[in-house]
Coordinates of C-alpha atoms in Angstrom, one line a residue:
Chain M
D289 CA 167.1 168.6 32.9
G290 CA 165.0 171.6 31.9
G291 CA 161.9 170.8 30.0
I292 CA 158.2 170.9 29.6
T293 CA 156.1 168.1 31.7
Q294 CA 152.4 167.4 30.8
S295 CA 150.3 165.1 32.5
P296 CA 148.3 163.0 32.3
K297 CA 149.6 161.3 29.1
Y298 CA 146.1 159.9 28.5
L299 CA 142.8 161.2 29.8
F300 CA 139.2 160.2 29.5
R301 CA 136.1 162.5 29.5
K302 CA 132.9 161.6 30.4
E303 CA 129.7 163.4 28.9
G304 CA 129.2 166.7 30.4
Q305 CA 132.5 166.8 32.4
N306 CA 135.2 169.4 32.2
V307 CA 138.9 167.9 32.7
T308 CA 142.0 169.9 33.1
L309 CA 145.5 169.0 31.5
S310 CA 148.6 170.1 33.2
C311 CA 151.7 172.0 31.7
E312 CA 154.6 172.8 33.9
Q313 CA 158.1 174.2 32.8
N314 CA 161.4 174.8 34.3
L315 CA 163.0 176.5 31.4
N316 CA 162.3 180.1 33.0
H317 CA 160.5 180.9 29.7
D318 CA 157.9 183.8 29.9
A319 CA 155.6 182.7 27.1
M320 CA 153.5 179.4 27.1
Y321 CA 151.1 177.9 24.7
W322 CA 148.6 175.3 24.1
Y323 CA 147.9 173.4 20.8
R324 CA 145.4 170.9 19.6
Q325 CA 146.8 168.4 16.9
D326 CA 144.2 166.4 15.1
P327 CA 145.2 163.6 12.5
G328 CA 146.1 164.9 9.1
Q329 CA 145.9 168.6 10.2
G330 CA 148.6 171.2 11.2
L331 CA 148.6 172.3 15.0
R332 CA 146.0 174.6 15.9
L333 CA 146.6 177.4 18.7
I334 CA 144.2 177.2 21.6
Y335 CA 145.4 179.8 24.0
Y336 CA 148.7 181.6 24.6
S337 CA 150.3 183.6 27.4
Q338 CA 153.1 185.8 27.4
I339 CA 153.4 186.8 31.0
V340 CA 151.9 185.7 34.4
N341 CA 148.4 186.6 35.0
D342 CA 147.8 187.3 31.2
F343 CA 146.5 185.1 28.3
Q344 CA 145.2 185.5 25.0
K345 CA 142.6 183.5 22.8
G346 CA 144.1 181.5 19.9
D347 CA 142.2 180.4 16.7
I348 CA 140.1 177.8 18.4
A349 CA 139.7 178.9 22.1
E350 CA 135.6 178.0 22.4
G351 CA 135.2 175.4 24.9
Y352 CA 138.7 175.8 26.4
S353 CA 139.9 177.8 29.4
V354 CA 143.3 178.7 30.9
S355 CA 145.2 180.3 33.8
R356 CA 148.6 181.5 34.6
E357 CA 148.9 182.3 38.0
K358 CA 152.6 181.2 37.9
K359 CA 155.3 181.3 35.6
E360 CA 156.0 177.6 35.6
S361 CA 152.5 176.4 35.0
F362 CA 149.7 177.0 32.4
P363 CA 146.8 174.4 32.7
L364 CA 144.2 174.0 30.2
T365 CA 140.6 173.1 31.0
V366 CA 138.4 171.5 28.5
T367 CA 134.8 172.1 29.3
S368 CA 131.6 170.4 28.5
A369 CA 131.2 173.3 25.9
Q370 CA 133.7 171.5 23.8
K371 CA 131.7 168.9 21.8
N372 CA 134.6 167.6 20.0
P373 CA 137.5 167.4 22.6
T374 CA 139.3 164.1 21.2
A375 CA 142.6 165.1 20.1
F376 CA 146.3 165.3 21.1
Y377 CA 147.0 168.3 23.2
L378 CA 150.6 170.1 23.1
C379 CA 151.8 172.5 25.5
A380 CA 154.8 174.7 24.5
S381 CA 157.1 177.6 25.8
S382 CA 159.5 180.0 24.3
I383 CA 162.0 182.2 26.0
E384 CA 160.9 185.3 24.6
P385 CA 157.6 186.7 25.5
G386 CA 156.3 187.4 22.0
P387 CA 155.2 188.1 19.4
W388 CA 156.2 184.6 19.2
G389 CA 156.8 184.2 15.6
R390 CA 159.1 187.0 15.3
S391 CA 161.9 185.3 17.4
N392 CA 164.6 183.0 16.0
Q393 CA 164.3 180.7 19.1
P394 CA 162.3 177.7 18.6
Q395 CA 159.3 176.8 20.8
H396 CA 160.0 173.8 23.1
F397 CA 157.3 171.3 23.4
G398 CA 156.1 169.0 26.0
D399 CA 155.3 165.3 25.2
G400 CA 151.2 165.6 25.1
T401 CA 148.3 164.6 26.8
R402 CA 145.9 162.3 24.4
L403 CA 142.2 163.2 25.4
S404 CA 139.5 160.8 24.4
I405 CA 135.6 160.8 25.1
L406 CA 134.3 157.6 27.2
Chain X
K139 CA 142.7 176.1 2.8
N140 CA 146.2 175.7 4.6
Q141 CA 148.6 178.3 4.2
V142 CA 151.3 175.5 4.5
E143 CA 151.2 172.4 2.2
Q144 CA 153.5 169.6 2.8
S145 CA 154.3 166.7 0.5
P146 CA 154.4 163.7 0.1
Q147 CA 152.1 163.1 3.0
S148 CA 153.9 159.9 3.7
L149 CA 156.8 157.9 2.5
I150 CA 158.9 154.8 3.0
I151 CA 162.7 154.4 2.7
L152 CA 165.3 152.0 3.1
E153 CA 167.9 152.4 5.9
G154 CA 170.8 154.3 4.4
K155 CA 168.9 156.0 1.5
N156 CA 168.4 159.7 1.1
C157 CA 164.9 161.4 0.8
T158 CA 163.7 165.0 0.4
L159 CA 160.3 166.6 1.8
Q160 CA 158.7 169.5 0.5
C161 CA 156.9 172.5 1.7
N162 CA 155.3 175.1 0.0
Y163 CA 153.6 178.2 1.6
T164 CA 151.3 181.0 0.8
V165 CA 152.1 182.9 4.1
S166 CA 152.8 186.6 3.5
P167 CA 154.6 188.7 4.3
F168 CA 157.3 186.0 5.4
S169 CA 159.2 186.0 8.7
N170 CA 160.8 182.7 9.1
L171 CA 160.4 179.0 8.5
R172 CA 160.8 176.2 10.8
W173 CA 161.4 172.4 10.4
Y174 CA 160.2 170.1 13.5
K175 CA 160.6 166.4 13.9
Q176 CA 157.8 164.8 15.9
D177 CA 158.1 161.1 16.9
T178 CA 155.0 159.2 17.5
G179 CA 153.3 160.1 20.7
R180 CA 155.9 162.7 21.7
G181 CA 156.1 166.5 21.0
P182 CA 157.9 168.2 18.2
V183 CA 161.4 169.0 18.4
S184 CA 163.0 172.0 16.3
L185 CA 165.4 170.9 13.6
T186 CA 166.1 174.3 11.8
I187 CA 164.8 177.9 11.7
M188 CA 165.4 180.0 8.6
T189 CA 165.1 183.6 8.1
F190 CA 164.4 185.4 4.7
S191 CA 168.1 185.8 3.9
E192 CA 169.2 182.2 4.7
N193 CA 168.7 179.5 2.0
T194 CA 170.4 176.6 3.5
K195 CA 170.9 175.3 7.0
S196 CA 171.9 172.1 8.3
N197 CA 171.6 170.2 11.5
G198 CA 173.6 167.0 11.4
R199 CA 172.3 164.9 8.5
Y200 CA 169.1 167.1 8.1
T201 CA 169.6 170.1 5.5
A202 CA 166.9 172.6 4.9
T203 CA 166.7 174.9 2.1
L204 CA 164.6 177.6 1.5
D205 CA 163.4 179.9 -1.8
A206 CA 161.7 182.7 -0.4
D207 CA 160.9 184.0 -4.2
T208 CA 159.0 180.9 -5.0
K209 CA 157.8 180.3 -1.4
Q210 CA 159.2 176.7 -1.3
S211 CA 161.4 174.7 1.4
S212 CA 162.8 171.2 1.5
L213 CA 164.1 169.1 4.1
H214 CA 166.8 166.6 3.0
I215 CA 167.6 163.6 5.2
T216 CA 171.0 162.0 4.2
A217 CA 171.9 158.1 5.0
S218 CA 168.8 157.6 6.8
Q219 CA 168.5 155.8 10.0
L220 CA 165.8 153.7 11.8
S221 CA 165.6 156.6 14.3
D222 CA 164.5 159.1 11.5
S223 CA 161.1 157.6 11.4
A224 CA 158.9 160.4 12.4
S225 CA 156.5 163.0 11.3
Y226 CA 158.3 166.3 9.9
I227 CA 156.5 169.3 10.4
C228 CA 156.9 172.7 8.3
V229 CA 155.9 176.1 10.0
V230 CA 155.9 179.3 8.6
S231 CA 155.9 182.8 10.5
R232 CA 154.2 185.8 9.1
S233 CA 156.1 189.1 9.8
N234 CA 153.2 191.5 10.3
D235 CA 151.5 189.6 13.2
Y236 CA 153.9 186.7 13.6
K237 CA 151.3 184.2 13.4
L238 CA 152.5 180.6 13.1
S239 CA 151.0 178.5 10.4
F240 CA 151.7 174.7 10.6
G241 CA 151.7 172.3 7.9
A242 CA 150.2 168.9 8.5
G243 CA 153.4 167.1 8.2
T244 CA 155.0 164.3 6.2
T245 CA 155.4 160.8 8.2
V246 CA 158.6 159.1 7.2
T247 CA 159.0 155.4 7.8
V248 CA 162.6 153.9 7.6
R249 CA 162.7 150.2 7.1
A250 CA 165.8 147.9 7.7

């Protein structure tokens, strides 16, 4: 079955530590995204990538970094500079390279990684 | 202030009953409006996408309406089932830069 796989499902970060969240898709989608979800708030865009080896900052990129070396993979690193990393992180992909809101095709989401501070 | 406001924040309904969720937005200029269903601990799943010219769209027991003049949308759930318990998220796209604005969601709990 085609889909998006995020791992791990739960992750704990120690003070001063960088952690990397994995996102893999086998939908052959060009565009991939990272969102952060906090209780009582809408999803907020961290980074997005329209093609391999290219990515753009979203609304809350500070303290995060990404890479897009392969079409299937878009890992997110939460650095020690992100002082409030506790949240539910969602990876998504879409068939069109963007601009993403123009398309009438939906974004497909993974099942998220919940990150907490130790 | 969020450009997409959803109400109510949460609601509880009995199995078999109907309910309606509201989404008001100020996003302009408008491109399209999406409804997603998110089960607890899972990622959102698309229910409907509506453009400016569409005012009703159904997906099984889910029916979404759109009034682009008043900038309001609703999601109606018919004959609710226990599996409808989830958060329902309204998302609006802007047509100049196609940025997506997400509502905070309405949490629906269906009780037997």
